[in-house]
Short mmCIF file of C-alpha atoms and ligand atoms in Angstrom, two decimals:
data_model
loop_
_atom_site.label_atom_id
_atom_site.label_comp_id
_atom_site.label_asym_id
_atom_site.label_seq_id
_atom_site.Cartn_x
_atom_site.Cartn_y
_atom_site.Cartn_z
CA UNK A 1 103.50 109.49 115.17
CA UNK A 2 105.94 111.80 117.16
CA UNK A 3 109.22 112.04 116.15
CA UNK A 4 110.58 111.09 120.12
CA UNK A 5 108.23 107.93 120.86
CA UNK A 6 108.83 106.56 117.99
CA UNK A 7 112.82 106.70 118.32
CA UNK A 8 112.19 105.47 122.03
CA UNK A 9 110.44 102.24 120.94
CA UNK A 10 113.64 101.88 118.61
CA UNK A 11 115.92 102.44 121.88
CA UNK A 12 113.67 100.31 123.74
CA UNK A 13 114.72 97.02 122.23
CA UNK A 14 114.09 95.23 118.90
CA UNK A 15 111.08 93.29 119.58
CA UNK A 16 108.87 95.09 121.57
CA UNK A 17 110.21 98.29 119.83
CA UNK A 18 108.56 96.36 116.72
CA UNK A 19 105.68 95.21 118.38
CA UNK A 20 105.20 98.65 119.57
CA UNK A 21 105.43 100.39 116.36
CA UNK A 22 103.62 97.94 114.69
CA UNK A 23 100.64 98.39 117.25
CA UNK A 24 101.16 102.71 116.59
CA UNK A 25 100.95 102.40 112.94
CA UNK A 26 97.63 103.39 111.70
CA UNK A 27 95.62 100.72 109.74
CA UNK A 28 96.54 101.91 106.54
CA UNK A 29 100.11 101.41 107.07
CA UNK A 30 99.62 98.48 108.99
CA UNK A 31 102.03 95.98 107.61
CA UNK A 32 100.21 92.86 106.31
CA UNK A 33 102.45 90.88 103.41
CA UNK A 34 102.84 87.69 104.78
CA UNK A 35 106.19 85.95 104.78
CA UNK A 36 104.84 82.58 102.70
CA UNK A 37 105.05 84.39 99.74
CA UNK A 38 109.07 85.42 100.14
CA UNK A 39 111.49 83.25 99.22
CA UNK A 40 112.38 82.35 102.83
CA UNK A 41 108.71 80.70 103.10
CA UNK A 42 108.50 81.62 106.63
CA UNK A 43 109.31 84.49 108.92
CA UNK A 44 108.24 86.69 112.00
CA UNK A 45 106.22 88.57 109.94
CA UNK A 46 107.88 91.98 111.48
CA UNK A 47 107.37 95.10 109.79
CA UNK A 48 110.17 95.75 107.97
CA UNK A 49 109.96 99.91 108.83
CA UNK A 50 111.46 99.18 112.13
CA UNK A 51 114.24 96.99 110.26
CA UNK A 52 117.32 97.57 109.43
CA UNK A 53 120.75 95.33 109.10
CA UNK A 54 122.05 94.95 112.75
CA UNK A 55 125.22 93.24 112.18
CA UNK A 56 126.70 95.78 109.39
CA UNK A 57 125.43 98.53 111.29
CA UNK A 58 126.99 98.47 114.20
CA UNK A 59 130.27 96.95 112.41
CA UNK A 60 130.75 100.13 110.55
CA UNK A 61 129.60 102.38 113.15
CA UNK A 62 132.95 100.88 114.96
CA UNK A 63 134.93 100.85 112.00
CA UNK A 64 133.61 104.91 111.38
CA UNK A 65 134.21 105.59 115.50
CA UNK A 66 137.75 103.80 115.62
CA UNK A 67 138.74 105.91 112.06
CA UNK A 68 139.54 102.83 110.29
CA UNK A 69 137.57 103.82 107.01
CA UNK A 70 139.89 105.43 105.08
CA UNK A 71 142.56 102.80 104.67
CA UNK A 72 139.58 100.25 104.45
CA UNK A 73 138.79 102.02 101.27
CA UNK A 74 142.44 101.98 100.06
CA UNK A 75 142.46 98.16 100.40
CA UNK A 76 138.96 97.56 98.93
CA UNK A 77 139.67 99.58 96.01
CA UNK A 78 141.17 96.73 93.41
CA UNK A 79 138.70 94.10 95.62
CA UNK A 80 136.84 93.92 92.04
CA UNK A 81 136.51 90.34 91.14
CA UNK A 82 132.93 88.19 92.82
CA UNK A 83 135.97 85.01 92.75
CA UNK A 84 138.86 87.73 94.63
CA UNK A 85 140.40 86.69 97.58
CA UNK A 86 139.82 89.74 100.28
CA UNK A 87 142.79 92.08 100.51
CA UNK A 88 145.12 91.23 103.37
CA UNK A 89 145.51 94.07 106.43
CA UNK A 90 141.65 94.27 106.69
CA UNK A 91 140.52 94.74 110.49
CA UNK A 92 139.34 90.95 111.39
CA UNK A 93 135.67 91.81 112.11
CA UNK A 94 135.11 93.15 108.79
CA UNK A 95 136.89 90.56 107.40
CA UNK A 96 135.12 87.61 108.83
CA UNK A 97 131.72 89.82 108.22
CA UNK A 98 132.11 89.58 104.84
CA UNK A 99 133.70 86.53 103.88
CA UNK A 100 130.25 85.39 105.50
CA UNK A 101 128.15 88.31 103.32
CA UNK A 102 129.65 87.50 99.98
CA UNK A 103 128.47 84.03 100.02
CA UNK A 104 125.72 83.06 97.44
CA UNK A 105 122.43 82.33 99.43
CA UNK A 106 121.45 78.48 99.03
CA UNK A 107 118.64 79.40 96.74
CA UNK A 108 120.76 80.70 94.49
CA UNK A 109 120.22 79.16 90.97
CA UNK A 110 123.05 79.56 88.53
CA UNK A 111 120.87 78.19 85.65
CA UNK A 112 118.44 80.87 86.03
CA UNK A 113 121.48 82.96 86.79
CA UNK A 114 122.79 82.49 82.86
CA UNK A 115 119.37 82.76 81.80
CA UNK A 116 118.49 85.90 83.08
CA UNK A 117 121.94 87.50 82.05
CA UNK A 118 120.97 86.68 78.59
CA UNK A 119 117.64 88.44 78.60
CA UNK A 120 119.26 91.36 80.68
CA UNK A 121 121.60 91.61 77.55
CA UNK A 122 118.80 90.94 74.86
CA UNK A 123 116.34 93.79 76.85
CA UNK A 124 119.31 96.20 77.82
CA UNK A 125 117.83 99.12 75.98
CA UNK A 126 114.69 98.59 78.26
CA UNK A 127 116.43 97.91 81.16
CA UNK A 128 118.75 100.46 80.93
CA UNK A 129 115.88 103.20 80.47
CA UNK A 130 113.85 101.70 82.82
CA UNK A 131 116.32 101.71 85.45
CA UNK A 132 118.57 104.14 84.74
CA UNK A 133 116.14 106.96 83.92
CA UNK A 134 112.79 106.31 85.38
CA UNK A 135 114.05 104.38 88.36
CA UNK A 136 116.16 107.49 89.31
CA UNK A 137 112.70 109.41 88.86
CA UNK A 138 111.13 106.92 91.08
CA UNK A 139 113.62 107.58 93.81
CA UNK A 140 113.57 111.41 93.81
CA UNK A 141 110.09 110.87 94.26
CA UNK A 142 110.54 108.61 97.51
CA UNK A 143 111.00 111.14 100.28
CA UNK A 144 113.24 108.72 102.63
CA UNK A 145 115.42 108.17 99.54
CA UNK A 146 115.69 111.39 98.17
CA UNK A 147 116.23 113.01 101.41
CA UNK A 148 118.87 110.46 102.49
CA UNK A 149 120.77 110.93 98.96
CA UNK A 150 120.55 114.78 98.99
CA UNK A 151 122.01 114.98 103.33
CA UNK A 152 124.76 112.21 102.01
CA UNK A 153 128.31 113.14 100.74
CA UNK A 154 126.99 112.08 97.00
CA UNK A 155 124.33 114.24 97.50
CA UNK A 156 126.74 117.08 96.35
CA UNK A 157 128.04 115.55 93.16
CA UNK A 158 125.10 113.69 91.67
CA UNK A 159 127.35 113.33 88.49
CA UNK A 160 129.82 111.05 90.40
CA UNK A 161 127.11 109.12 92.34
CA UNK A 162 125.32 108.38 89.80
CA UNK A 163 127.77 107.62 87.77
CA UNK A 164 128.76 105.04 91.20
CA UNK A 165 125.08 103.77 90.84
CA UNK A 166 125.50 102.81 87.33
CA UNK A 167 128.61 100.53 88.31
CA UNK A 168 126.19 98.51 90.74
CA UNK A 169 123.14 98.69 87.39
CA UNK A 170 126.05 97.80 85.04
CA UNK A 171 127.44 94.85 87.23
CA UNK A 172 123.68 93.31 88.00
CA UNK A 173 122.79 93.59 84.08
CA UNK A 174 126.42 92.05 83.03
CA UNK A 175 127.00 88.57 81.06
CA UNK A 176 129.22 87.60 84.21
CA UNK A 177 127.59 89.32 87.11
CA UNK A 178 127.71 86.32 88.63
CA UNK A 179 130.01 84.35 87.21
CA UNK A 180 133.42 83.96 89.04
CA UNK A 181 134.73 86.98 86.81
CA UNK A 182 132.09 88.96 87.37
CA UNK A 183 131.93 91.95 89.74
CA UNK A 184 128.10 91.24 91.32
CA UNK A 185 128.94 90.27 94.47
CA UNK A 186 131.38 92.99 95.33
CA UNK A 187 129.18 95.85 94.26
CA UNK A 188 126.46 94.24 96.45
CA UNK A 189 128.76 93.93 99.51
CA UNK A 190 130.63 97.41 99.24
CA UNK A 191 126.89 99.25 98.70
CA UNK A 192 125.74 96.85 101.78
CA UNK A 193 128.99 98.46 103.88
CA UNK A 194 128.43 101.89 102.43
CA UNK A 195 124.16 101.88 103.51
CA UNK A 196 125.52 100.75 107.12
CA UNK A 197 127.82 103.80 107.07
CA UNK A 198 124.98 106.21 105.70
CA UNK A 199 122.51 104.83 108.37
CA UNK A 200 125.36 105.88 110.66
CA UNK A 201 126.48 109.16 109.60
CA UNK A 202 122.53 110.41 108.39
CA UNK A 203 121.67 110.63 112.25
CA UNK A 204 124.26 112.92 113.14
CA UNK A 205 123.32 115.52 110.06
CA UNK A 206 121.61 118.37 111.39
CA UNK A 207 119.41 118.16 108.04
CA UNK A 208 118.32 114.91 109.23
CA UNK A 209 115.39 114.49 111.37
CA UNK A 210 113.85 111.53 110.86
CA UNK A 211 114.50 108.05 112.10
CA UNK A 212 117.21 105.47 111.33
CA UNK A 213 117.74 105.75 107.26
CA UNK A 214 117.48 102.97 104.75
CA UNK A 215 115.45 100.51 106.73
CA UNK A 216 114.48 97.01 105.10
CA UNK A 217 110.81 98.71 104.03
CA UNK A 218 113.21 101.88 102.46
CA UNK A 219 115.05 99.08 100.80
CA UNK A 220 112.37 97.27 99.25
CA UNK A 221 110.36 100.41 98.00
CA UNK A 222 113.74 101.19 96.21
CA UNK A 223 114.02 97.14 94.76
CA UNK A 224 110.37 97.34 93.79
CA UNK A 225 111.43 100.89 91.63
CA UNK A 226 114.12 98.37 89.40
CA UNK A 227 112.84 94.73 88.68
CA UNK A 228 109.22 95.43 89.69
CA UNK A 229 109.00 98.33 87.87
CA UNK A 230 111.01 97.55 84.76
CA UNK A 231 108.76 94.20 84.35
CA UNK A 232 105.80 95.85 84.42
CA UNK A 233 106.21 99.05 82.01
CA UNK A 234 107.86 95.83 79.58
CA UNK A 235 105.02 94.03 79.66
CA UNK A 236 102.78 97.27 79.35
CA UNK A 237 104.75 97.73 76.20
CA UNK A 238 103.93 94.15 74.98
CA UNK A 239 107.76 93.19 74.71
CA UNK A 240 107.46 89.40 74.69
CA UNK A 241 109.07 87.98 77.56
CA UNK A 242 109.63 84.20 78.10
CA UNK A 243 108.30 82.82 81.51
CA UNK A 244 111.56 81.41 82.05
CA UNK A 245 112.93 84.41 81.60
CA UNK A 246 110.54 86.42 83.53
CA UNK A 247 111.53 83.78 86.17
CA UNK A 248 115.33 84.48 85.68
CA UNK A 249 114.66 88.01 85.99
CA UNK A 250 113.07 88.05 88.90
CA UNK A 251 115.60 85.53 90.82
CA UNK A 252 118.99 87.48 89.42
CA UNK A 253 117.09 90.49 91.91
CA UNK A 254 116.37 87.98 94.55
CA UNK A 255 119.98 87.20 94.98
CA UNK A 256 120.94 90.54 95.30
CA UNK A 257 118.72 91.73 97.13
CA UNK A 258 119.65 89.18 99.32
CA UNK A 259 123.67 90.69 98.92
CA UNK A 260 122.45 93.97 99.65
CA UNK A 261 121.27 93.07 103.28
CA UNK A 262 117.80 92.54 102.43
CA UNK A 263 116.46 89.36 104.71
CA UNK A 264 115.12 86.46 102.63
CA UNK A 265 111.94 86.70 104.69
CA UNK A 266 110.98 90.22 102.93
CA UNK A 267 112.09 88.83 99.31
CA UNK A 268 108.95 88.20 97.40
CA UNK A 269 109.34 84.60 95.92
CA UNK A 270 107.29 85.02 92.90
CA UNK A 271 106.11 88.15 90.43
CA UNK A 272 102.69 88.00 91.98
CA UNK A 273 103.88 87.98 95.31
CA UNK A 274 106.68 91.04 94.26
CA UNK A 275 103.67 92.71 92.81
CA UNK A 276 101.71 92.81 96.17
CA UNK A 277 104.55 93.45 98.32
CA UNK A 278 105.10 96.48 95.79
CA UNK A 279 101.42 97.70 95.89
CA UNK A 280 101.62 97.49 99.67
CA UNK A 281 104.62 99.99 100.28
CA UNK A 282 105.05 102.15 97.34
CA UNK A 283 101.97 104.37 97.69
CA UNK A 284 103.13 104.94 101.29
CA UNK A 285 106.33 105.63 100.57
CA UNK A 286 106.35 108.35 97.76
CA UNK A 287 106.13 111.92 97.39
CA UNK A 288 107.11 115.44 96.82
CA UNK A 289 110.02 116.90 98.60
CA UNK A 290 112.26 120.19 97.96
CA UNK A 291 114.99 117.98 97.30
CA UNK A 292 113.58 115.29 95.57
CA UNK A 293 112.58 118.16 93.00
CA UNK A 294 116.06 119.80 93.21
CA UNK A 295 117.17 116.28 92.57
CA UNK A 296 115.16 115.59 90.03
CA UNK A 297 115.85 118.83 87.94
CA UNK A 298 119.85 118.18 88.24
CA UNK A 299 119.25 114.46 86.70
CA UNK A 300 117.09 115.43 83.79
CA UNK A 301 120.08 118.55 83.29
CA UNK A 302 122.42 115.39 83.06
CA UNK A 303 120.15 113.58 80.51
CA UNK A 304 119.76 116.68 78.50
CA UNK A 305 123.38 117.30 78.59
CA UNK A 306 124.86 114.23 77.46
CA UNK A 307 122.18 113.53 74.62
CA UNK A 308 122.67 117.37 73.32
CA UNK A 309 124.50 116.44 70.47
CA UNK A 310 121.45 114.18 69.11
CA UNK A 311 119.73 117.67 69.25
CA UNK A 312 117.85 116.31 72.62
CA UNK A 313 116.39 119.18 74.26
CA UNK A 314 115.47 119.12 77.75
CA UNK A 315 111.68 119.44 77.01
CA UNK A 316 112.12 116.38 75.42
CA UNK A 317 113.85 114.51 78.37
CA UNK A 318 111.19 115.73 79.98
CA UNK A 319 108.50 114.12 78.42
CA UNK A 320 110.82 110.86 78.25
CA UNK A 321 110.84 110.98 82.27
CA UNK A 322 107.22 111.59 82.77
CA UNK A 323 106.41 109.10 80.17
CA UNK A 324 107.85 106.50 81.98
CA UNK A 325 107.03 107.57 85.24
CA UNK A 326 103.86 108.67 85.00
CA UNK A 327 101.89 111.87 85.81
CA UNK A 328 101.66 112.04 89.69
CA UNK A 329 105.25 111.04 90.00
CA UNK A 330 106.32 113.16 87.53
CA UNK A 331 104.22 116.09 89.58
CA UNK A 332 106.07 115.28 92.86
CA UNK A 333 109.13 115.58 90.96
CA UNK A 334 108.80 119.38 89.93
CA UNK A 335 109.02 117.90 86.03
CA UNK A 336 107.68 120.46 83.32
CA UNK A 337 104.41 119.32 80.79
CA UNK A 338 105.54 119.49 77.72
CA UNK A 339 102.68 120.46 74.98
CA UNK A 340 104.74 119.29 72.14
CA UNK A 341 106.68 116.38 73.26
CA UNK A 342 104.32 114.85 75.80
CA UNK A 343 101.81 113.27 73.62
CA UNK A 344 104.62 112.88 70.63
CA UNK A 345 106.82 110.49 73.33
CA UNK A 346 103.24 108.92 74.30
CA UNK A 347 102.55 107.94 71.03
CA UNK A 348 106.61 107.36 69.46
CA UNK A 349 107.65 104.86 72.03
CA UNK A 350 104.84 102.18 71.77
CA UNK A 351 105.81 101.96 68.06
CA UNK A 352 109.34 101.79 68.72
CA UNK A 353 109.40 98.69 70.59
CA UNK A 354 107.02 97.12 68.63
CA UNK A 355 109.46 97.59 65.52
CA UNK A 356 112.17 96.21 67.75
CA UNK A 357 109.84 93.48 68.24
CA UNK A 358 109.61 92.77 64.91
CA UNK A 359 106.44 93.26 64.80
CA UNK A 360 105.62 96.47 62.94
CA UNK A 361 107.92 97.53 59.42
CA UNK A 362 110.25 100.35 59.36
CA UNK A 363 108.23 102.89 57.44
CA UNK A 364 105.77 103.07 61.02
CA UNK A 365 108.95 104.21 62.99
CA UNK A 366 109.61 107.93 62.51
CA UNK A 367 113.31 109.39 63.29
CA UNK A 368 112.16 110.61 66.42
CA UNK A 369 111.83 107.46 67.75
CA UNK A 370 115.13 106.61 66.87
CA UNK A 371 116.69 109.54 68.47
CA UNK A 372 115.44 108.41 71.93
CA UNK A 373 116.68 105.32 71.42
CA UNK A 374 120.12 106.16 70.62
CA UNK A 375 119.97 108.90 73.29
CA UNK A 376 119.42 106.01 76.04
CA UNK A 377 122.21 104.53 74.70
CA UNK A 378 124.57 107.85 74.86
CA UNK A 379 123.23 108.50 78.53
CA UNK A 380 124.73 105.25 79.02
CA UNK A 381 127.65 105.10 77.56
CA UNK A 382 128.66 108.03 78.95
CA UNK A 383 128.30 106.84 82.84
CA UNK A 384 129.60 103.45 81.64
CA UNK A 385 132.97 105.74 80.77
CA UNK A 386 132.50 107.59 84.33
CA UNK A 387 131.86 104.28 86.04
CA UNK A 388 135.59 103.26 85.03
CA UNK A 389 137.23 106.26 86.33
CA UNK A 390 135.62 105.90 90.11
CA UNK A 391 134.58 103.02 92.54
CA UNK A 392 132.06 102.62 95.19
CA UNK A 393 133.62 103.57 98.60
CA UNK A 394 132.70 104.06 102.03
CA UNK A 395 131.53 107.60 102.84
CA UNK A 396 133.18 108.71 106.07
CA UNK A 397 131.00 112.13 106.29
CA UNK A 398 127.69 113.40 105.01
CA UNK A 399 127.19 116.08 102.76
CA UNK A 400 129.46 119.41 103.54
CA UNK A 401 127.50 122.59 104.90
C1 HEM B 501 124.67 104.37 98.06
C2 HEM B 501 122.28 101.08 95.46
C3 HEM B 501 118.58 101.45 98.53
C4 HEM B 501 120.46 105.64 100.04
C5 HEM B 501 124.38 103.40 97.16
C6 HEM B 501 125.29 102.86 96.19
C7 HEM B 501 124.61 101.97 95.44
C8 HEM B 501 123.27 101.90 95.95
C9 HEM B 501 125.13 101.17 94.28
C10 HEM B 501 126.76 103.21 96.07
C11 HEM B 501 126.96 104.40 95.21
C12 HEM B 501 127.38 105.60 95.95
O1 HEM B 501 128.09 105.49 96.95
O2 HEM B 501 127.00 106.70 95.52
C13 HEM B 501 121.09 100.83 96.12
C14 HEM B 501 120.16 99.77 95.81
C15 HEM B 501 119.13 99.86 96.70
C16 HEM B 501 119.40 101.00 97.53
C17 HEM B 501 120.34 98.77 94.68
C18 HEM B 501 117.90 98.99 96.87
C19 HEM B 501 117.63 97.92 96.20
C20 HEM B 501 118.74 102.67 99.15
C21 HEM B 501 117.76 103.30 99.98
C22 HEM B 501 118.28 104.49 100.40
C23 HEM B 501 119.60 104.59 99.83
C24 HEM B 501 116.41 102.71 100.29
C25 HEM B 501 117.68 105.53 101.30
C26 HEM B 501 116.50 105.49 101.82
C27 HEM B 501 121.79 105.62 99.69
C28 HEM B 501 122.74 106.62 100.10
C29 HEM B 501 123.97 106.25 99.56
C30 HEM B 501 123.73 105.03 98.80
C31 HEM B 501 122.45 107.83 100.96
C32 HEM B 501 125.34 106.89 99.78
C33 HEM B 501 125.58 108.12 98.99
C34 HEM B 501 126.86 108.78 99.41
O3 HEM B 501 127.04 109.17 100.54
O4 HEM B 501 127.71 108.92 98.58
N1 HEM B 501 123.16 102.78 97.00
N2 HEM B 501 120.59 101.55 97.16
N3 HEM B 501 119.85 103.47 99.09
N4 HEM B 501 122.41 104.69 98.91
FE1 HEM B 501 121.55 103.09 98.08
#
């Protein structure tokens, strides 16, 4: 679809802009998950490409017009705790925008909220390399993403975004996340402010040529890439999960989704529903770019950097990635085969869980298993330690040059 008719429809007006997109779109891409199966029940059924999240958009496209960023991100930066009164001397509409978007949906279930903060804690070494590692080798394989990270400020210093990412993956995955203590909520309503600024600033990047970034679809892909994603490779690995805590799992991503600006409409209610949702838009959506391979290549560097010491080469971070990833993801994303360490990783990791299990004895677990594991946990670590040196803040410009 042209580049011009389809930003026209957008300029046109919000539903028949939809309607008219939605009539464009070719079969294939045709939108057809039905809002019963999100955990609003009902909805207008709008595709979600032509979606985005009116009311922080055009709040921070004021805040970014009137300048008022900068000492917005001086007052938000100790605005840590989920239970913290907002800082005093914020403009009022940003204010009163999100005393309303840090409010728990009414679904929200803190029962299943404990629960699924133990398992995130019992399953962290999953979760972690699940999330950390293949669902940043998920997104470099998203062009919309990868495209919209690269043109952003963090594009330049993937060390310090990432290590900002990990502070939102460390809060959702946290004991407290959303406990009063906790930090949950605000990393969900400071990324919801800084998307609003990126969708924003992206359009005035001569890089940029597509149409408004991070819509609700370009959100969704990306949720599917965490709790979709890390539930199925754990149940292709036969950890044994609890359907309560499947359950849990699932609803502590619900509710922040929900935080992030995601409508409850588009929020699958249920795995199978999440499942279909994620079949539907995650073919679509992925591919090879330039700099989703230039991406790509600087996050294994990181991987192989920080696990060095454990003699981790980068052939073998290699192998880890496309292991988890897969083969035609791991093509898009420019990753090396590995001879050697390929079908060593395929074969290694299955028997590492399953003696983390419990359910295979030591002597089937060779060292090199054990190496990987305790590399996940270095990679970690070590953004856990970069995490406490920065915050999340508001970009006020995209990436320089
Ligand atoms: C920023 C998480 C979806 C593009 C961030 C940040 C977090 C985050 C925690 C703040 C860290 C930072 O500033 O570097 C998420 C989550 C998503 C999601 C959990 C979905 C569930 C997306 C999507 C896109 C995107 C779909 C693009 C298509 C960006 C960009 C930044 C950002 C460009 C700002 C980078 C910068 O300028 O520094 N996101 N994101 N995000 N996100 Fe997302």
């Amino acid at each position: 679809m042209a580049e011009l008719s389809r930003r026209r429809m957008l300029i046109s007006g919000g539903a028949l802009g939809a309607m008219g997109a939605l009539a464009m779109a070719s079969p294939a891409h045709a939108w057809t998950w039905s809002p019963q199966g999100s955990i609003a029940g009902a909805g207008a059924g709008a595709d979600p490409r032509w979606v985005w999240d009116e009311e922080a958009d055009q709040l921070l496209a004021s805040l970014l017009d009137r300048g008022a960023i900068p000492e917005v991100n001086r007052l938000l930066w100790d605005w840590t705790r989920n239970d913290q009164p907002l800082p005093d001397g914020l403009p009022a509409d940003l204010r009163d925008f999100m005393e309303r978007a840090r409010q728990l949906p009414s679904w929200a279930d803190q029962g299943k909220l404990e629960v699924a903060a133990q398992f995130n804690k019992a399953r962290g070494v999953y979760l972690n390399l699940c999330n950390g590692v293949g669902g940043g080798m998920l997104a470099t394989a998203i062009p919309n993403e990868a495209r919209a990270v690269y043109y952003s400020k963090g594009g330049a210093d993937m060390e310090d975004r990432v290590a900002k990412t990990s502070i939102f993956g460390f809060a959702v995955g946290a004991l407290n996340a959303y406990r009063p203590d906790g930090t949950c909520v605000v990393e969900c309503v400071k990324t919801r402010l800084v998307h609003a600024a990126v969708r924003h600033l992206l359009q005035q990047s001569p890089h940029w040529g597509g149409d408004i970034p991070i819509s609700q679809e370009d959100m969704l892909v990306t949720w599917h890439t965490l709790p979709t994603f890390a539930m199925r490779k754990m149940l292709e690995w036969q950890v044994p999960i609890r359907a309560a805590e499947s359950a849990a799992y699932l609803h502590v991503w619900q509710v922040t989704a929900h935080l992030l600006g995601i409508r409850d409409e588009y929020i699958p209610a249920t795995w199978d529903a999440a499942n279909a949702q994620s079949d539907q838009i995650l073919p679509r959506n992925m591919g090879p770019t330039r700099e989703g391979v230039e991406l790509t290549d600087i996050l294994l560097s990181q991987l192989a950097e920080q696990t060095s010491p454990l003699s981790v080469s980068r052939p073998l971070c290699n192998a880890l990635a496309r292991y988890l990833v897969g083969d035609q993801v791991a093509d898009w994303d420019g990753i090396r085969r590995e001879p050697i360490w390929d079908p060593l990783i395929r074969s290694l990791w299955p028997r590492l869980v399953r003696f983390r299990e419990g359910l295979v004895p030591l002597p089937l677990v060779p060292e090199t298993a054990w190496i990987i594991d305790e590399a996940v946990r270095r990679y970690i670590l070590f953004f856990l330690t970069k995490g406490q040196e920065t915050k999340i803040e508001i970009p006020t410009a995209n990436r320089p040059g």
